[in-house]
PDB file of C-alpha atoms in Angstrom:
ATOM      1  CA  MET T   1     -23.307 -11.486  10.764  1.00  0.00           C
ATOM      2  CA  LEU T   2     -20.163  -9.577  12.662  1.00  0.00           C
ATOM      3  CA  GLU T   3     -20.928  -8.423  16.209  1.00  0.00           C
ATOM      4  CA  ARG T   4     -18.857  -5.919  15.786  1.00  0.00           C
ATOM      5  CA  PRO T   5     -17.404  -3.823  13.001  1.00  0.00           C
ATOM      6  CA  PHE T   6     -13.914  -5.234  10.780  1.00  0.00           C
ATOM      7  CA  PHE T   7     -11.417  -2.506  11.643  1.00  0.00           C
ATOM      8  CA  GLU T   8     -12.472  -2.622  15.570  1.00  0.00           C
ATOM      9  CA  VAL T   9     -11.049  -5.969  15.598  1.00  0.00           C
ATOM     10  CA  LEU T  10      -8.809  -4.967  13.871  1.00  0.00           C
ATOM     11  CA  LYS T  11      -7.736  -1.806  15.661  1.00  0.00           C
ATOM     12  CA  GLU T  12      -7.789  -4.010  19.075  1.00  0.00           C
ATOM     13  CA  ILE T  13      -5.887  -6.201  17.636  1.00  0.00           C
ATOM     14  CA  ASP T  14      -3.095  -3.391  16.858  1.00  0.00           C
ATOM     15  CA  GLU T  15      -3.496  -1.927  20.163  1.00  0.00           C
ATOM     16  CA  VAL T  16      -2.068  -5.433  21.632  1.00  0.00           C
ATOM     17  CA  LEU T  17       0.431  -5.956  19.569  1.00  0.00           C
ATOM     18  CA  ASN T  18       2.019  -2.725  20.305  1.00  0.00           C
ATOM     19  CA  GLU T  19       1.845  -4.041  23.629  1.00  0.00           C
ATOM     20  CA  VAL T  20       3.343  -6.663  22.997  1.00  0.00           C
ATOM     21  CA  ASN T  21       5.686  -5.095  20.753  1.00  0.00           C
ATOM     22  CA  GLU T  22       6.619  -2.899  23.829  1.00  0.00           C
ATOM     23  CA  MET T  23       7.847  -5.761  25.838  1.00  0.00           C
ATOM     24  CA  LYS T  24      10.283  -6.707  23.897  1.00  0.00           C
ATOM     25  CA  LYS T  25      14.044  -5.132  23.115  1.00  0.00           C
ATOM     26  CA  ILE T  26      14.740  -2.723  20.267  1.00  0.00           C
ATOM     27  CA  LEU T  27      16.579  -3.986  17.013  1.00  0.00           C
ATOM     28  CA  CYS T  28      17.723   0.018  14.962  1.00  0.00           C
ATOM     29  CA  LEU T  29      18.344  -1.268  11.239  1.00  0.00           C
ATOM     30  CA  ASP T  30      20.236   1.505   9.696  1.00  0.00           C
ATOM     31  CA  PHE T  31      18.231   1.880   5.954  1.00  0.00           C
ATOM     32  CA  ASP T  32      20.535   2.858   3.375  1.00  0.00           C
ATOM     33  CA  GLY T  33      23.536   0.181   2.950  1.00  0.00           C
ATOM     34  CA  VAL T  34      21.110  -2.579   5.478  1.00  0.00           C
ATOM     35  CA  ILE T  35      17.958  -2.265   4.329  1.00  0.00           C
ATOM     36  CA  HIS T  36      18.293  -0.038   1.227  1.00  0.00           C
ATOM     37  CA  SER T  37      21.333  -1.187  -1.093  1.00  0.00           C
ATOM     38  CA  TYR T  38      21.908   2.231  -1.386  1.00  0.00           C
ATOM     39  CA  VAL T  39      23.961   1.682  -5.455  1.00  0.00           C
ATOM     40  CA  HIS T  40      23.549   5.295  -5.744  1.00  0.00           C
ATOM     41  CA  PRO T  41      24.967   8.254  -4.488  1.00  0.00           C
ATOM     42  CA  TRP T  42      23.358  10.639  -1.870  1.00  0.00           C
ATOM     43  CA  ASP T  43      20.582  12.874  -3.796  1.00  0.00           C
ATOM     44  CA  GLY T  44      18.831  13.664  -0.626  1.00  0.00           C
ATOM     45  CA  PRO T  45      16.255  12.362   1.919  1.00  0.00           C
ATOM     46  CA  THR T  46      13.696  11.638  -0.268  1.00  0.00           C
ATOM     47  CA  VAL T  47      15.802  10.417  -3.241  1.00  0.00           C
ATOM     48  CA  ILE T  48      16.133   6.099  -3.168  1.00  0.00           C
ATOM     49  CA  PRO T  49      16.672   4.997  -5.909  1.00  0.00           C
ATOM     50  CA  ASP T  50      17.568   1.067  -5.393  1.00  0.00           C
ATOM     51  CA  PRO T  51      16.146  -2.308  -4.289  1.00  0.00           C
ATOM     52  CA  PRO T  52      16.913  -3.855  -1.474  1.00  0.00           C
ATOM     53  CA  VAL T  53      19.977  -5.685   0.172  1.00  0.00           C
ATOM     54  CA  GLU T  54      19.300  -9.116  -0.365  1.00  0.00           C
ATOM     55  CA  GLY T  55      17.608 -11.135   1.748  1.00  0.00           C
ATOM     56  CA  ALA T  56      16.406  -7.686   3.698  1.00  0.00           C
ATOM     57  CA  PHE T  57      12.663  -8.314   3.867  1.00  0.00           C
ATOM     58  CA  ASP T  58      12.951 -12.219   4.873  1.00  0.00           C
ATOM     59  CA  PHE T  59      15.437 -11.158   7.394  1.00  0.00           C
ATOM     60  CA  ILE T  60      13.281  -8.245   8.910  1.00  0.00           C
ATOM     61  CA  ARG T  61      10.417 -10.395   9.151  1.00  0.00           C
ATOM     62  CA  GLU T  62      12.055 -12.538  10.728  1.00  0.00           C
ATOM     63  CA  ALA T  63      13.685 -10.183  13.361  1.00  0.00           C
ATOM     64  CA  MET T  64      10.210  -8.885  14.177  1.00  0.00           C
ATOM     65  CA  LYS T  65       9.008 -11.687  15.549  1.00  0.00           C
ATOM     66  CA  GLU T  66      11.662 -11.642  18.785  1.00  0.00           C
ATOM     67  CA  PHE T  67      12.774  -7.443  18.853  1.00  0.00           C
ATOM     68  CA  ASP T  68      10.991  -4.536  18.340  1.00  0.00           C
ATOM     69  CA  VAL T  69      12.443  -3.571  14.982  1.00  0.00           C
ATOM     70  CA  GLN T  70      12.718   0.160  14.091  1.00  0.00           C
ATOM     71  CA  VAL T  71      13.918   1.994  11.041  1.00  0.00           C
ATOM     72  CA  PHE T  72      16.923   4.566  11.514  1.00  0.00           C
ATOM     73  CA  SER T  73      18.671   6.425   8.923  1.00  0.00           C
ATOM     74  CA  THR T  74      20.052  10.302   8.585  1.00  0.00           C
ATOM     75  CA  ARG T  75      16.814  10.607   6.734  1.00  0.00           C
ATOM     76  CA  SER T  76      15.181  10.478   9.349  1.00  0.00           C
ATOM     77  CA  THR T  77      15.946  13.840  10.458  1.00  0.00           C
ATOM     78  CA  MET T  78      15.148  15.324   7.424  1.00  0.00           C
ATOM     79  CA  PRO T  79      12.159  16.350   5.603  1.00  0.00           C
ATOM     80  CA  GLY T  80      10.009  14.049   3.896  1.00  0.00           C
ATOM     81  CA  GLY T  81      12.863  10.931   5.043  1.00  0.00           C
ATOM     82  CA  ILE T  82      10.873   9.081   6.930  1.00  0.00           C
ATOM     83  CA  GLU T  83       8.077   9.273   4.330  1.00  0.00           C
ATOM     84  CA  ALA T  84      10.161   8.241   1.808  1.00  0.00           C
ATOM     85  CA  MET T  85      11.756   5.368   3.177  1.00  0.00           C
ATOM     86  CA  LYS T  86       7.516   3.962   3.719  1.00  0.00           C
ATOM     87  CA  ALA T  87       7.101   4.602   0.291  1.00  0.00           C
ATOM     88  CA  TRP T  88      10.040   3.015  -0.289  1.00  0.00           C
ATOM     89  CA  PHE T  89       9.261  -0.448   1.578  1.00  0.00           C
ATOM     90  CA  LEU T  90       5.696  -0.367  -0.372  1.00  0.00           C
ATOM     91  CA  GLU T  91       6.836  -0.207  -3.529  1.00  0.00           C
ATOM     92  CA  TRP T  92       9.794  -2.992  -2.603  1.00  0.00           C
ATOM     93  CA  ASP T  93       8.110  -5.389  -0.204  1.00  0.00           C
ATOM     94  CA  PRO T  94       8.015  -8.551  -2.280  1.00  0.00           C
ATOM     95  CA  THR T  95       5.197 -10.520  -0.588  1.00  0.00           C
ATOM     96  CA  PRO T  96       2.313  -7.700   0.101  1.00  0.00           C
ATOM     97  CA  SER T  97       0.129  -8.870   1.572  1.00  0.00           C
ATOM     98  CA  PHE T  98      -3.118  -8.168   3.464  1.00  0.00           C
ATOM     99  CA  ARG T  99      -0.677  -6.079   6.400  1.00  0.00           C
ATOM    100  CA  PRO T 100       2.653  -4.752   4.276  1.00  0.00           C
ATOM    101  CA  LEU T 101       5.372  -5.036   6.162  1.00  0.00           C
ATOM    102  CA  VAL T 102       5.593  -1.045   6.534  1.00  0.00           C
ATOM    103  CA  PHE T 103       2.913  -0.854   8.557  1.00  0.00           C
ATOM    104  CA  ASP T 104       4.538  -2.997  11.666  1.00  0.00           C
ATOM    105  CA  LEU T 105       7.590  -0.825  11.647  1.00  0.00           C
ATOM    106  CA  LYS T 106       8.889   2.344  13.604  1.00  0.00           C
ATOM    107  CA  PHE T 107      10.405   5.146  12.032  1.00  0.00           C
ATOM    108  CA  PRO T 108      11.927   6.557  15.026  1.00  0.00           C
ATOM    109  CA  THR T 109      13.269  10.999  14.432  1.00  0.00           C
ATOM    110  CA  GLU T 110      15.733   9.876  17.399  1.00  0.00           C
ATOM    111  CA  LYS T 111      18.740   6.883  17.933  1.00  0.00           C
ATOM    112  CA  PRO T 112      16.816   4.824  19.797  1.00  0.00           C
ATOM    113  CA  PRO T 113      17.935   3.209  22.805  1.00  0.00           C
ATOM    114  CA  ALA T 114      18.179  -0.056  20.919  1.00  0.00           C
ATOM    115  CA  HIS T 115      19.387  -3.650  22.268  1.00  0.00           C
ATOM    116  CA  VAL T 116      21.759  -4.619  19.253  1.00  0.00           C
ATOM    117  CA  SER T 117      22.010  -2.139  16.139  1.00  0.00           C
ATOM    118  CA  LEU T 118      22.478  -3.509  12.541  1.00  0.00           C
ATOM    119  CA  ASP T 119      24.738  -0.648  10.382  1.00  0.00           C
ATOM    120  CA  ASP T 120      27.134  -0.640   6.983  1.00  0.00           C
ATOM    121  CA  ARG T 121      28.849   2.634   8.715  1.00  0.00           C
ATOM    122  CA  CYS T 122      30.331   1.501  12.158  1.00  0.00           C
ATOM    123  CA  LEU T 123      32.804  -0.727  14.357  1.00  0.00           C
ATOM    124  CA  LEU T 124      31.937  -2.692  16.615  1.00  0.00           C
ATOM    125  CA  PHE T 125      34.105  -1.125  19.965  1.00  0.00           C
ATOM    126  CA  THR T 126      35.630  -3.999  21.957  1.00  0.00           C
ATOM    127  CA  GLY T 127      37.093  -1.916  24.084  1.00  0.00           C
ATOM    128  CA  ALA T 128      40.513  -1.102  22.578  1.00  0.00           C
ATOM    129  CA  TRP T 129      40.382   1.710  20.257  1.00  0.00           C
ATOM    130  CA  PRO T 130      41.085   1.603  17.305  1.00  0.00           C
ATOM    131  CA  ALA T 131      43.761   3.071  14.969  1.00  0.00           C
ATOM    132  CA  LEU T 132      43.126   6.093  12.941  1.00  0.00           C
ATOM    133  CA  GLU T 133      44.029   4.982   9.734  1.00  0.00           C
ATOM    134  CA  THR T 134      41.673   2.026  10.434  1.00  0.00           C
ATOM    135  CA  LEU T 135      39.519   4.662  10.730  1.00  0.00           C
ATOM    136  CA  LYS T 136      40.164   6.922   7.679  1.00  0.00           C
ATOM    137  CA  GLU T 137      40.479   3.190   5.311  1.00  0.00           C
ATOM    138  CA  PHE T 138      37.370   2.589   6.254  1.00  0.00           C
ATOM    139  CA  LYS T 139      34.748   1.230   3.682  1.00  0.00           C
ATOM    140  CA  PRO T 140      31.601  -0.271   3.940  1.00  0.00           C
ATOM    141  CA  TRP T 141      30.121  -3.625   2.966  1.00  0.00           C
ATOM    142  CA  ASN T 142      29.308  -3.152  -0.340  1.00  0.00           C
ATOM    143  CA  LYS T 143      32.248  -0.795  -1.508  1.00  0.00           C
ATOM    144  CA  GLN T 144      34.967  -3.541  -0.603  1.00  0.00           C
ATOM    145  CA  ARG T 145      36.737  -4.655  -3.548  1.00  0.00           C
ATOM    146  CA  VAL T 146      36.057  -8.066  -4.243  1.00  0.00           C
ATOM    147  CA  VAL T 147      39.372  -9.693  -4.399  1.00  0.00           C
ATOM    148  CA  SER T 148      38.945 -13.294  -6.111  1.00  0.00           C
TER     149      SER T 148
END
């Protein structure tokens, strides 16, 4: 027989894991176009119809070993957006287990001070300003025409 209730032990484990996570550098992941495949056009912060980008869940699980992974999106600042992203994670998690992935992710309402970010709609700034034409012609990876 357990000396303490099982959920008390889980709560303590959670607290220790949170302390460890606070020491990790932040990896900020954009949601739409990075985690969520974002095939259909935007239809509001709570409408998330598409499946994950291939490999997203495996990548996140591995990244969580080294980083404090935080998911930030335009949705994060809109009513119902964070709840919708969490529900999407629960729906699409390919390896539901005792502790689904979504419970270990953070969903900030402001862009976090990340060590590094992954986003489908940005360019790496190298110290040289890009041509305005480059910016006007920009297309995220999933909207680029594939030449075969």
